[in-house]
Each structure stands twice: as C-alpha cells, then as structure tokens.
Amino acid sequence: MARTFLILLVAAVLAAGLFGALHNQLSYSVGASYFHDIKFAQFGINEGWQNRLGASLVGWKASWWVGLALGLPVFGLGVVLLD
C-alpha cells in the first residue's frame, strides 16, 4: 500500500509540473514580455534560457508542489480508507 501511495504521489507531482510547463508555453505565445519583464527574474532563470525553455521551467517551478499539496491528503485518505 505504501508503494502505491508513493507512486501516485510522484505521478501527481509530475502531472502538476508538466501541466505548469505546458500552460506556460501557451502563456509565452500570448505574452512573452510578461516572462521577460517579471517571471524570469522572479524565478532566477539564466539569461541564456529566457525563451520557451525558460517559460517551461518557470511553469514547472511554479506548479510541481501543487501535486504534492493535493496528493498527500487525497492519497493519504485513500490509504486509510482502503486499509
């Protein structure tokens, strides 16, 4: 049961991070200046990466933890209820 919990938690973190990275691809297409003016500096993105790759990295850094924050209680409750 603990192994399943960890696998699901890692999957939730990966899904949240990938969603953030893909979402920022769309956002970068609409408003690249937002990233250049604010987000790259905020997240400490190296000047050489201040492009679509950097936007993906910003999205990953901004959202991976949501999978952890939501996955812990949800999967924890599942372990308790199914055990």
PDB file of N, CA, C and O in Angstrom:
ATOM      1  N   MET A   1       0.818  -1.189   0.000  1.00  0.00           N
ATOM      2  CA  MET A   1       0.000   0.000   0.000  1.00  0.00           C
ATOM      3  C   MET A   1       0.870   1.266   0.000  1.00  0.00           C
ATOM      4  O   MET A   1       0.555   2.226  -0.676  1.00  0.00           O
ATOM      5  N   ALA A   2       1.959   1.248   0.759  1.00  0.00           N
ATOM      6  CA  ALA A   2       2.846   2.420   0.829  1.00  0.00           C
ATOM      7  C   ALA A   2       3.516   2.666  -0.519  1.00  0.00           C
ATOM      8  O   ALA A   2       3.709   3.819  -0.914  1.00  0.00           O
ATOM      9  N   ARG A   3       3.828   1.592  -1.223  1.00  0.00           N
ATOM     10  CA  ARG A   3       4.466   1.732  -2.537  1.00  0.00           C
ATOM     11  C   ARG A   3       3.498   2.394  -3.521  1.00  0.00           C
ATOM     12  O   ARG A   3       3.883   3.286  -4.276  1.00  0.00           O
ATOM     13  N   THR A   4       2.250   1.977  -3.491  1.00  0.00           N
ATOM     14  CA  THR A   4       1.238   2.580  -4.354  1.00  0.00           C
ATOM     15  C   THR A   4       1.052   4.057  -4.020  1.00  0.00           C
ATOM     16  O   THR A   4       0.934   4.897  -4.916  1.00  0.00           O
ATOM     17  N   PHE A   5       1.043   4.379  -2.730  1.00  0.00           N
ATOM     18  CA  PHE A   5       0.923   5.771  -2.286  1.00  0.00           C
ATOM     19  C   PHE A   5       2.050   6.612  -2.873  1.00  0.00           C
ATOM     20  O   PHE A   5       1.810   7.698  -3.416  1.00  0.00           O
ATOM     21  N   LEU A   6       3.277   6.128  -2.786  1.00  0.00           N
ATOM     22  CA  LEU A   6       4.430   6.877  -3.308  1.00  0.00           C
ATOM     23  C   LEU A   6       4.377   7.024  -4.823  1.00  0.00           C
ATOM     24  O   LEU A   6       4.691   8.091  -5.361  1.00  0.00           O
ATOM     25  N   ILE A   7       3.979   5.966  -5.512  1.00  0.00           N
ATOM     26  CA  ILE A   7       3.875   6.028  -6.977  1.00  0.00           C
ATOM     27  C   ILE A   7       2.831   7.056  -7.389  1.00  0.00           C
ATOM     28  O   ILE A   7       3.057   7.870  -8.293  1.00  0.00           O
ATOM     29  N   LEU A   8       1.680   7.038  -6.725  1.00  0.00           N
ATOM     30  CA  LEU A   8       0.630   8.005  -7.040  1.00  0.00           C
ATOM     31  C   LEU A   8       1.060   9.424  -6.702  1.00  0.00           C
ATOM     32  O   LEU A   8       0.751  10.375  -7.440  1.00  0.00           O
ATOM     33  N   LEU A   9       1.780   9.594  -5.621  1.00  0.00           N
ATOM     34  CA  LEU A   9       2.258  10.918  -5.232  1.00  0.00           C
ATOM     35  C   LEU A   9       3.257  11.469  -6.255  1.00  0.00           C
ATOM     36  O   LEU A   9       3.169  12.633  -6.655  1.00  0.00           O
ATOM     37  N   VAL A  10       4.173  10.635  -6.694  1.00  0.00           N
ATOM     38  CA  VAL A  10       5.136  11.049  -7.728  1.00  0.00           C
ATOM     39  C   VAL A  10       4.402  11.375  -9.026  1.00  0.00           C
ATOM     40  O   VAL A  10       4.712  12.364  -9.700  1.00  0.00           O
ATOM     41  N   ALA A  11       3.408  10.569  -9.376  1.00  0.00           N
ATOM     42  CA  ALA A  11       2.623  10.832 -10.583  1.00  0.00           C
ATOM     43  C   ALA A  11       1.885  12.165 -10.479  1.00  0.00           C
ATOM     44  O   ALA A  11       1.806  12.913 -11.457  1.00  0.00           O
ATOM     45  N   ALA A  12       1.359  12.480  -9.310  1.00  0.00           N
ATOM     46  CA  ALA A  12       0.655  13.753  -9.115  1.00  0.00           C
ATOM     47  C   ALA A  12       1.615  14.931  -9.247  1.00  0.00           C
ATOM     48  O   ALA A  12       1.279  15.950  -9.865  1.00  0.00           O
ATOM     49  N   VAL A  13       2.808  14.799  -8.688  1.00  0.00           N
ATOM     50  CA  VAL A  13       3.813  15.865  -8.787  1.00  0.00           C
ATOM     51  C   VAL A  13       4.229  16.062 -10.252  1.00  0.00           C
ATOM     52  O   VAL A  13       4.311  17.194 -10.739  1.00  0.00           O
ATOM     53  N   LEU A  14       4.465  14.963 -10.958  1.00  0.00           N
ATOM     54  CA  LEU A  14       4.845  15.059 -12.375  1.00  0.00           C
ATOM     55  C   LEU A  14       3.720  15.667 -13.215  1.00  0.00           C
ATOM     56  O   LEU A  14       3.971  16.500 -14.086  1.00  0.00           O
ATOM     57  N   ALA A  15       2.491  15.250 -12.961  1.00  0.00           N
ATOM     58  CA  ALA A  15       1.354  15.781 -13.720  1.00  0.00           C
ATOM     59  C   ALA A  15       1.192  17.286 -13.485  1.00  0.00           C
ATOM     60  O   ALA A  15       0.973  18.052 -14.433  1.00  0.00           O
ATOM     61  N   ALA A  16       1.306  17.721 -12.241  1.00  0.00           N
ATOM     62  CA  ALA A  16       1.170  19.144 -11.935  1.00  0.00           C
ATOM     63  C   ALA A  16       2.300  19.951 -12.573  1.00  0.00           C
ATOM     64  O   ALA A  16       2.068  21.013 -13.157  1.00  0.00           O
ATOM     65  N   GLY A  17       3.527  19.443 -12.486  1.00  0.00           N
ATOM     66  CA  GLY A  17       4.663  20.144 -13.079  1.00  0.00           C
ATOM     67  C   GLY A  17       4.575  20.225 -14.585  1.00  0.00           C
ATOM     68  O   GLY A  17       4.840  21.268 -15.190  1.00  0.00           O
ATOM     69  N   LEU A  18       4.169  19.129 -15.215  1.00  0.00           N
ATOM     70  CA  LEU A  18       4.027  19.126 -16.676  1.00  0.00           C
ATOM     71  C   LEU A  18       2.898  20.048 -17.125  1.00  0.00           C
ATOM     72  O   LEU A  18       3.011  20.728 -18.147  1.00  0.00           O
ATOM     73  N   PHE A  19       1.811  20.074 -16.363  1.00  0.00           N
ATOM     74  CA  PHE A  19       0.727  20.997 -16.691  1.00  0.00           C
ATOM     75  C   PHE A  19       1.229  22.441 -16.646  1.00  0.00           C
ATOM     76  O   PHE A  19       0.936  23.243 -17.533  1.00  0.00           O
ATOM     77  N   GLY A  20       1.986  22.781 -15.608  1.00  0.00           N
ATOM     78  CA  GLY A  20       2.523  24.132 -15.495  1.00  0.00           C
ATOM     79  C   GLY A  20       3.452  24.477 -16.648  1.00  0.00           C
ATOM     80  O   GLY A  20       3.394  25.583 -17.196  1.00  0.00           O
ATOM     81  N   ALA A  21       4.297  23.527 -17.029  1.00  0.00           N
ATOM     82  CA  ALA A  21       5.229  23.759 -18.136  1.00  0.00           C
ATOM     83  C   ALA A  21       4.481  23.952 -19.454  1.00  0.00           C
ATOM     84  O   ALA A  21       4.790  24.867 -20.232  1.00  0.00           O
ATOM     85  N   LEU A  22       3.484  23.108 -19.707  1.00  0.00           N
ATOM     86  CA  LEU A  22       2.708  23.232 -20.944  1.00  0.00           C
ATOM     87  C   LEU A  22       1.845  24.493 -20.944  1.00  0.00           C
ATOM     88  O   LEU A  22       1.708  25.164 -21.974  1.00  0.00           O
ATOM     89  N   HIS A  23       1.275  24.814 -19.802  1.00  0.00           N
ATOM     90  CA  HIS A  23       0.464  26.029 -19.683  1.00  0.00           C
ATOM     91  C   HIS A  23       1.308  27.260 -20.006  1.00  0.00           C
ATOM     92  O   HIS A  23       0.851  28.182 -20.689  1.00  0.00           O
ATOM     93  N   ASN A  24       2.537  27.277 -19.538  1.00  0.00           N
ATOM     94  CA  ASN A  24       3.393  28.432 -19.795  1.00  0.00           C
ATOM     95  C   ASN A  24       3.825  28.525 -21.250  1.00  0.00           C
ATOM     96  O   ASN A  24       4.171  29.608 -21.712  1.00  0.00           O
ATOM     97  N   GLN A  25       3.792  27.433 -21.973  1.00  0.00           N
ATOM     98  CA  GLN A  25       4.069  27.511 -23.407  1.00  0.00           C
ATOM     99  C   GLN A  25       2.994  28.347 -24.093  1.00  0.00           C
ATOM    100  O   GLN A  25       3.281  29.192 -24.933  1.00  0.00           O
ATOM    101  N   LEU A  26       1.765  28.096 -23.713  1.00  0.00           N
ATOM    102  CA  LEU A  26       0.658  28.868 -24.260  1.00  0.00           C
ATOM    103  C   LEU A  26       0.749  30.326 -23.804  1.00  0.00           C
ATOM    104  O   LEU A  26       0.579  31.254 -24.606  1.00  0.00           O
ATOM    105  N   SER A  27       1.028  30.529 -22.535  1.00  0.00           N
ATOM    106  CA  SER A  27       1.142  31.889 -21.994  1.00  0.00           C
ATOM    107  C   SER A  27       2.279  32.656 -22.653  1.00  0.00           C
ATOM    108  O   SER A  27       2.155  33.858 -22.925  1.00  0.00           O
ATOM    109  N   TYR A  28       3.394  31.979 -22.923  1.00  0.00           N
ATOM    110  CA  TYR A  28       4.540  32.627 -23.565  1.00  0.00           C
ATOM    111  C   TYR A  28       4.179  33.063 -24.981  1.00  0.00           C
ATOM    112  O   TYR A  28       4.619  34.110 -25.452  1.00  0.00           O
ATOM    113  N   SER A  29       3.356  32.262 -25.658  1.00  0.00           N
ATOM    114  CA  SER A  29       2.911  32.629 -27.006  1.00  0.00           C
ATOM    115  C   SER A  29       2.069  33.905 -26.985  1.00  0.00           C
ATOM    116  O   SER A  29       2.145  34.723 -27.899  1.00  0.00           O
ATOM    117  N   VAL A  30       1.260  34.044 -25.961  1.00  0.00           N
ATOM    118  CA  VAL A  30       0.364  35.192 -25.864  1.00  0.00           C
ATOM    119  C   VAL A  30       1.093  36.437 -25.367  1.00  0.00           C
ATOM    120  O   VAL A  30       0.849  37.541 -25.870  1.00  0.00           O
ATOM    121  N   GLY A  31       1.971  36.271 -24.379  1.00  0.00           N
ATOM    122  CA  GLY A  31       2.625  37.441 -23.789  1.00  0.00           C
ATOM    123  C   GLY A  31       4.028  37.153 -23.313  1.00  0.00           C
ATOM    124  O   GLY A  31       4.266  37.020 -22.110  1.00  0.00           O
ATOM    125  N   ALA A  32       4.958  37.069 -24.244  1.00  0.00           N
ATOM    126  CA  ALA A  32       6.346  36.788 -23.879  1.00  0.00           C
ATOM    127  C   ALA A  32       6.942  37.898 -23.007  1.00  0.00           C
ATOM    128  O   ALA A  32       7.802  37.637 -22.159  1.00  0.00           O
ATOM    129  N   SER A  33       6.462  39.115 -23.175  1.00  0.00           N
ATOM    130  CA  SER A  33       7.020  40.228 -22.400  1.00  0.00           C
ATOM    131  C   SER A  33       6.759  40.056 -20.902  1.00  0.00           C
ATOM    132  O   SER A  33       7.566  40.499 -20.079  1.00  0.00           O
ATOM    133  N   TYR A  34       5.656  39.426 -20.546  1.00  0.00           N
ATOM    134  CA  TYR A  34       5.355  39.146 -19.137  1.00  0.00           C
ATOM    135  C   TYR A  34       6.467  38.311 -18.508  1.00  0.00           C
ATOM    136  O   TYR A  34       6.903  38.554 -17.387  1.00  0.00           O
ATOM    137  N   PHE A  35       6.933  37.315 -19.252  1.00  0.00           N
ATOM    138  CA  PHE A  35       8.014  36.466 -18.756  1.00  0.00           C
ATOM    139  C   PHE A  35       9.324  37.237 -18.703  1.00  0.00           C
ATOM    140  O   PHE A  35      10.063  37.138 -17.728  1.00  0.00           O
ATOM    141  N   HIS A  36       9.616  38.009 -19.744  1.00  0.00           N
ATOM    142  CA  HIS A  36      10.876  38.759 -19.785  1.00  0.00           C
ATOM    143  C   HIS A  36      10.894  39.879 -18.748  1.00  0.00           C
ATOM    144  O   HIS A  36      11.947  40.157 -18.169  1.00  0.00           O
ATOM    145  N   ASP A  37       9.768  40.494 -18.508  1.00  0.00           N
ATOM    146  CA  ASP A  37       9.715  41.614 -17.561  1.00  0.00           C
ATOM    147  C   ASP A  37       9.629  41.158 -16.106  1.00  0.00           C
ATOM    148  O   ASP A  37      10.147  41.831 -15.220  1.00  0.00           O
ATOM    149  N   ILE A  38       8.958  40.026 -15.846  1.00  0.00           N
ATOM    150  CA  ILE A  38       8.675  39.645 -14.461  1.00  0.00           C
ATOM    151  C   ILE A  38       9.161  38.246 -14.098  1.00  0.00           C
ATOM    152  O   ILE A  38       9.951  38.071 -13.163  1.00  0.00           O
ATOM    153  N   LYS A  39       8.670  37.244 -14.800  1.00  0.00           N
ATOM    154  CA  LYS A  39       8.808  35.860 -14.338  1.00  0.00           C
ATOM    155  C   LYS A  39      10.238  35.315 -14.390  1.00  0.00           C
ATOM    156  O   LYS A  39      10.646  34.578 -13.490  1.00  0.00           O
ATOM    157  N   PHE A  40      10.998  35.628 -15.420  1.00  0.00           N
ATOM    158  CA  PHE A  40      12.359  35.101 -15.493  1.00  0.00           C
ATOM    159  C   PHE A  40      13.203  35.610 -14.329  1.00  0.00           C
ATOM    160  O   PHE A  40      13.961  34.850 -13.732  1.00  0.00           O
ATOM    161  N   ALA A  41      13.055  36.874 -13.994  1.00  0.00           N
ATOM    162  CA  ALA A  41      13.792  37.431 -12.843  1.00  0.00           C
ATOM    163  C   ALA A  41      13.274  36.837 -11.534  1.00  0.00           C
ATOM    164  O   ALA A  41      14.057  36.494 -10.650  1.00  0.00           O
ATOM    165  N   GLN A  42      11.962  36.707 -11.432  1.00  0.00           N
ATOM    166  CA  GLN A  42      11.353  36.183 -10.203  1.00  0.00           C
ATOM    167  C   GLN A  42      11.832  34.769  -9.892  1.00  0.00           C
ATOM    168  O   GLN A  42      12.072  34.422  -8.736  1.00  0.00           O
ATOM    169  N   PHE A  43      11.982  33.948 -10.922  1.00  0.00           N
ATOM    170  CA  PHE A  43      12.378  32.555 -10.722  1.00  0.00           C
ATOM    171  C   PHE A  43      13.868  32.318 -10.957  1.00  0.00           C
ATOM    172  O   PHE A  43      14.335  31.184 -10.919  1.00  0.00           O
ATOM    173  N   GLY A  44      14.632  33.371 -11.210  1.00  0.00           N
ATOM    174  CA  GLY A  44      16.072  33.256 -11.351  1.00  0.00           C
ATOM    175  C   GLY A  44      16.512  32.448 -12.563  1.00  0.00           C
ATOM    176  O   GLY A  44      17.465  31.676 -12.483  1.00  0.00           O
ATOM    177  N   ILE A  45      15.834  32.643 -13.678  1.00  0.00           N
ATOM    178  CA  ILE A  45      16.159  31.916 -14.904  1.00  0.00           C
ATOM    179  C   ILE A  45      17.349  32.585 -15.581  1.00  0.00           C
ATOM    180  O   ILE A  45      17.350  33.801 -15.815  1.00  0.00           O
ATOM    181  N   ASN A  46      18.361  31.794 -15.894  1.00  0.00           N
ATOM    182  CA  ASN A  46      19.574  32.264 -16.555  1.00  0.00           C
ATOM    183  C   ASN A  46      19.225  32.977 -17.861  1.00  0.00           C
ATOM    184  O   ASN A  46      18.316  32.576 -18.570  1.00  0.00           O
ATOM    185  N   GLU A  47      19.957  34.009 -18.195  1.00  0.00           N
ATOM    186  CA  GLU A  47      19.674  34.808 -19.388  1.00  0.00           C
ATOM    187  C   GLU A  47      19.671  33.974 -20.667  1.00  0.00           C
ATOM    188  O   GLU A  47      18.893  34.228 -21.585  1.00  0.00           O
ATOM    189  N   GLY A  48      20.509  32.975 -20.747  1.00  0.00           N
ATOM    190  CA  GLY A  48      20.554  32.118 -21.930  1.00  0.00           C
ATOM    191  C   GLY A  48      19.332  31.216 -22.077  1.00  0.00           C
ATOM    192  O   GLY A  48      19.092  30.660 -23.141  1.00  0.00           O
ATOM    193  N   TRP A  49      18.563  31.079 -21.017  1.00  0.00           N
ATOM    194  CA  TRP A  49      17.372  30.219 -21.040  1.00  0.00           C
ATOM    195  C   TRP A  49      16.086  31.025 -21.088  1.00  0.00           C
ATOM    196  O   TRP A  49      14.997  30.472 -20.909  1.00  0.00           O
ATOM    197  N   GLN A  50      16.177  32.316 -21.301  1.00  0.00           N
ATOM    198  CA  GLN A  50      14.992  33.163 -21.290  1.00  0.00           C
ATOM    199  C   GLN A  50      14.274  33.099 -22.635  1.00  0.00           C
ATOM    200  O   GLN A  50      14.272  34.036 -23.423  1.00  0.00           O
ATOM    201  N   ASN A  51      13.679  31.953 -22.866  1.00  0.00           N
ATOM    202  CA  ASN A  51      12.924  31.662 -24.077  1.00  0.00           C
ATOM    203  C   ASN A  51      11.815  30.678 -23.694  1.00  0.00           C
ATOM    204  O   ASN A  51      11.409  30.622 -22.543  1.00  0.00           O
ATOM    205  N   ARG A  52      11.352  29.883 -24.635  1.00  0.00           N
ATOM    206  CA  ARG A  52      10.295  28.909 -24.338  1.00  0.00           C
ATOM    207  C   ARG A  52      10.745  27.876 -23.302  1.00  0.00           C
ATOM    208  O   ARG A  52       9.959  27.447 -22.463  1.00  0.00           O
ATOM    209  N   LEU A  53      11.991  27.486 -23.363  1.00  0.00           N
ATOM    210  CA  LEU A  53      12.509  26.532 -22.385  1.00  0.00           C
ATOM    211  C   LEU A  53      12.459  27.129 -20.976  1.00  0.00           C
ATOM    212  O   LEU A  53      12.048  26.464 -20.022  1.00  0.00           O
ATOM    213  N   GLY A  54      12.836  28.377 -20.864  1.00  0.00           N
ATOM    214  CA  GLY A  54      12.767  29.057 -19.580  1.00  0.00           C
ATOM    215  C   GLY A  54      11.338  29.220 -19.095  1.00  0.00           C
ATOM    216  O   GLY A  54      11.056  29.094 -17.895  1.00  0.00           O
ATOM    217  N   ALA A  55      10.407  29.472 -20.019  1.00  0.00           N
ATOM    218  CA  ALA A  55       8.996  29.578 -19.648  1.00  0.00           C
ATOM    219  C   ALA A  55       8.490  28.241 -19.103  1.00  0.00           C
ATOM    220  O   ALA A  55       7.728  28.203 -18.137  1.00  0.00           O
ATOM    221  N   SER A  56       8.932  27.151 -19.708  1.00  0.00           N
ATOM    222  CA  SER A  56       8.557  25.826 -19.200  1.00  0.00           C
ATOM    223  C   SER A  56       9.128  25.599 -17.810  1.00  0.00           C
ATOM    224  O   SER A  56       8.451  25.045 -16.935  1.00  0.00           O
ATOM    225  N   LEU A  57      10.349  26.010 -17.611  1.00  0.00           N
ATOM    226  CA  LEU A  57      10.978  25.855 -16.302  1.00  0.00           C
ATOM    227  C   LEU A  57      10.256  26.678 -15.235  1.00  0.00           C
ATOM    228  O   LEU A  57      10.049  26.205 -14.114  1.00  0.00           O
ATOM    229  N   VAL A  58       9.840  27.883 -15.595  1.00  0.00           N
ATOM    230  CA  VAL A  58       9.053  28.710 -14.675  1.00  0.00           C
ATOM    231  C   VAL A  58       7.753  27.989 -14.327  1.00  0.00           C
ATOM    232  O   VAL A  58       7.357  27.919 -13.166  1.00  0.00           O
ATOM    233  N   GLY A  59       7.092  27.431 -15.338  1.00  0.00           N
ATOM    234  CA  GLY A  59       5.846  26.706 -15.095  1.00  0.00           C
ATOM    235  C   GLY A  59       6.045  25.504 -14.199  1.00  0.00           C
ATOM    236  O   GLY A  59       5.225  25.229 -13.313  1.00  0.00           O
ATOM    237  N   TRP A  60       7.126  24.776 -14.419  1.00  0.00           N
ATOM    238  CA  TRP A  60       7.425  23.612 -13.573  1.00  0.00           C
ATOM    239  C   TRP A  60       7.650  24.046 -12.125  1.00  0.00           C
ATOM    240  O   TRP A  60       7.065  23.497 -11.201  1.00  0.00           O
ATOM    241  N   LYS A  61       8.516  25.048 -11.956  1.00  0.00           N
ATOM    242  CA  LYS A  61       8.841  25.507 -10.601  1.00  0.00           C
ATOM    243  C   LYS A  61       7.616  26.073  -9.875  1.00  0.00           C
ATOM    244  O   LYS A  61       7.517  25.978  -8.659  1.00  0.00           O
ATOM    245  N   ALA A  62       6.708  26.664 -10.630  1.00  0.00           N
ATOM    246  CA  ALA A  62       5.545  27.293 -10.016  1.00  0.00           C
ATOM    247  C   ALA A  62       4.448  26.297  -9.659  1.00  0.00           C
ATOM    248  O   ALA A  62       3.578  26.618  -8.856  1.00  0.00           O
ATOM    249  N   SER A  63       4.479  25.091 -10.234  1.00  0.00           N
ATOM    250  CA  SER A  63       3.313  24.226 -10.050  1.00  0.00           C
ATOM    251  C   SER A  63       3.585  22.806  -9.569  1.00  0.00           C
ATOM    252  O   SER A  63       2.637  22.127  -9.181  1.00  0.00           O
ATOM    253  N   TRP A  64       4.804  22.338  -9.528  1.00  0.00           N
ATOM    254  CA  TRP A  64       5.041  20.936  -9.142  1.00  0.00           C
ATOM    255  C   TRP A  64       4.525  20.651  -7.736  1.00  0.00           C
ATOM    256  O   TRP A  64       4.006  19.579  -7.449  1.00  0.00           O
ATOM    257  N   TRP A  65       4.646  21.636  -6.865  1.00  0.00           N
ATOM    258  CA  TRP A  65       4.279  21.449  -5.462  1.00  0.00           C
ATOM    259  C   TRP A  65       2.773  21.284  -5.276  1.00  0.00           C
ATOM    260  O   TRP A  65       2.333  20.747  -4.254  1.00  0.00           O
ATOM    261  N   VAL A  66       1.973  21.713  -6.263  1.00  0.00           N
ATOM    262  CA  VAL A  66       0.528  21.551  -6.151  1.00  0.00           C
ATOM    263  C   VAL A  66       0.167  20.062  -6.150  1.00  0.00           C
ATOM    264  O   VAL A  66      -0.716  19.627  -5.412  1.00  0.00           O
ATOM    265  N   GLY A  67       0.875  19.275  -6.954  1.00  0.00           N
ATOM    266  CA  GLY A  67       0.656  17.826  -6.944  1.00  0.00           C
ATOM    267  C   GLY A  67       0.966  17.225  -5.589  1.00  0.00           C
ATOM    268  O   GLY A  67       0.259  16.333  -5.113  1.00  0.00           O
ATOM    269  N   LEU A  68       1.996  17.728  -4.944  1.00  0.00           N
ATOM    270  CA  LEU A  68       2.356  17.258  -3.605  1.00  0.00           C
ATOM    271  C   LEU A  68       1.313  17.697  -2.578  1.00  0.00           C
ATOM    272  O   LEU A  68       0.851  16.901  -1.765  1.00  0.00           O
ATOM    273  N   ALA A  69       0.923  18.971  -2.652  1.00  0.00           N
ATOM    274  CA  ALA A  69      -0.037  19.506  -1.686  1.00  0.00           C
ATOM    275  C   ALA A  69      -1.409  18.843  -1.799  1.00  0.00           C
ATOM    276  O   ALA A  69      -2.087  18.634  -0.795  1.00  0.00           O
ATOM    277  N   LEU A  70      -1.820  18.512  -3.005  1.00  0.00           N
ATOM    278  CA  LEU A  70      -3.111  17.843  -3.179  1.00  0.00           C
ATOM    279  C   LEU A  70      -2.999  16.335  -3.042  1.00  0.00           C
ATOM    280  O   LEU A  70      -3.929  15.684  -2.562  1.00  0.00           O
ATOM    281  N   GLY A  71      -1.885  15.785  -3.468  1.00  0.00           N
ATOM    282  CA  GLY A  71      -1.708  14.335  -3.432  1.00  0.00           C
ATOM    283  C   GLY A  71      -1.567  13.768  -2.034  1.00  0.00           C
ATOM    284  O   GLY A  71      -2.104  12.692  -1.741  1.00  0.00           O
ATOM    285  N   LEU A  72      -0.870  14.467  -1.159  1.00  0.00           N
ATOM    286  CA  LEU A  72      -0.671  13.959   0.205  1.00  0.00           C
ATOM    287  C   LEU A  72      -1.987  13.688   0.934  1.00  0.00           C
ATOM    288  O   LEU A  72      -2.213  12.567   1.400  1.00  0.00           O
ATOM    289  N   PRO A  73      -2.878  14.670   1.032  1.00  0.00           N
ATOM    290  CA  PRO A  73      -4.112  14.371   1.761  1.00  0.00           C
ATOM    291  C   PRO A  73      -5.042  13.404   1.017  1.00  0.00           C
ATOM    292  O   PRO A  73      -5.658  12.536   1.640  1.00  0.00           O
ATOM    293  N   VAL A  74      -5.130  13.547  -0.289  1.00  0.00           N
ATOM    294  CA  VAL A  74      -6.049  12.693  -1.044  1.00  0.00           C
ATOM    295  C   VAL A  74      -5.588  11.241  -1.012  1.00  0.00           C
ATOM    296  O   VAL A  74      -6.377  10.331  -0.696  1.00  0.00           O
ATOM    297  N   PHE A  75      -4.337  10.996  -1.324  1.00  0.00           N
ATOM    298  CA  PHE A  75      -3.843   9.619  -1.339  1.00  0.00           C
ATOM    299  C   PHE A  75      -3.681   9.081   0.077  1.00  0.00           C
ATOM    300  O   PHE A  75      -3.835   7.884   0.312  1.00  0.00           O
ATOM    301  N   GLY A  76      -3.372   9.967   1.027  1.00  0.00           N
ATOM    302  CA  GLY A  76      -3.311   9.537   2.421  1.00  0.00           C
ATOM    303  C   GLY A  76      -4.667   9.052   2.917  1.00  0.00           C
ATOM    304  O   GLY A  76      -4.771   8.017   3.576  1.00  0.00           O
ATOM    305  N   LEU A  77      -5.712   9.790   2.577  1.00  0.00           N
ATOM    306  CA  LEU A  77      -7.056   9.377   2.937  1.00  0.00           C
ATOM    307  C   LEU A  77      -7.419   8.064   2.255  1.00  0.00           C
ATOM    308  O   LEU A  77      -8.045   7.193   2.854  1.00  0.00           O
ATOM    309  N   GLY A  78      -6.998   7.915   1.006  1.00  0.00           N
ATOM    310  CA  GLY A  78      -7.254   6.662   0.297  1.00  0.00           C
ATOM    311  C   GLY A  78      -6.601   5.473   0.971  1.00  0.00           C
ATOM    312  O   GLY A  78      -7.195   4.398   1.068  1.00  0.00           O
ATOM    313  N   VAL A  79      -5.376   5.657   1.445  1.00  0.00           N
ATOM    314  CA  VAL A  79      -4.670   4.572   2.134  1.00  0.00           C
ATOM    315  C   VAL A  79      -5.418   4.193   3.412  1.00  0.00           C
ATOM    316  O   VAL A  79      -5.593   3.017   3.723  1.00  0.00           O
ATOM    317  N   VAL A  80      -5.871   5.200   4.149  1.00  0.00           N
ATOM    318  CA  VAL A  80      -6.584   4.937   5.408  1.00  0.00           C
ATOM    319  C   VAL A  80      -7.920   4.228   5.134  1.00  0.00           C
ATOM    320  O   VAL A  80      -8.275   3.278   5.814  1.00  0.00           O
ATOM    321  N   LEU A  81      -8.659   4.706   4.133  1.00  0.00           N
ATOM    322  CA  LEU A  81      -9.975   4.130   3.864  1.00  0.00           C
ATOM    323  C   LEU A  81      -9.903   2.752   3.235  1.00  0.00           C
ATOM    324  O   LEU A  81     -10.786   1.918   3.469  1.00  0.00           O
ATOM    325  N   LEU A  82      -8.876   2.490   2.452  1.00  0.00           N
ATOM    326  CA  LEU A  82      -8.765   1.187   1.794  1.00  0.00           C
ATOM    327  C   LEU A  82      -8.071   0.143   2.644  1.00  0.00           C
ATOM    328  O   LEU A  82      -8.131  -1.041   2.345  1.00  0.00           O
ATOM    329  N   ASP A  83      -7.417   0.550   3.688  1.00  0.00           N
ATOM    330  CA  ASP A  83      -6.671  -0.387   4.528  1.00  0.00           C
ATOM    331  C   ASP A  83      -7.542  -1.106   5.503  1.00  0.00           C
ATOM    332  O   ASP A  83      -8.550  -0.939   5.930  1.00  0.00           O
TER     333      ASP A  83
END
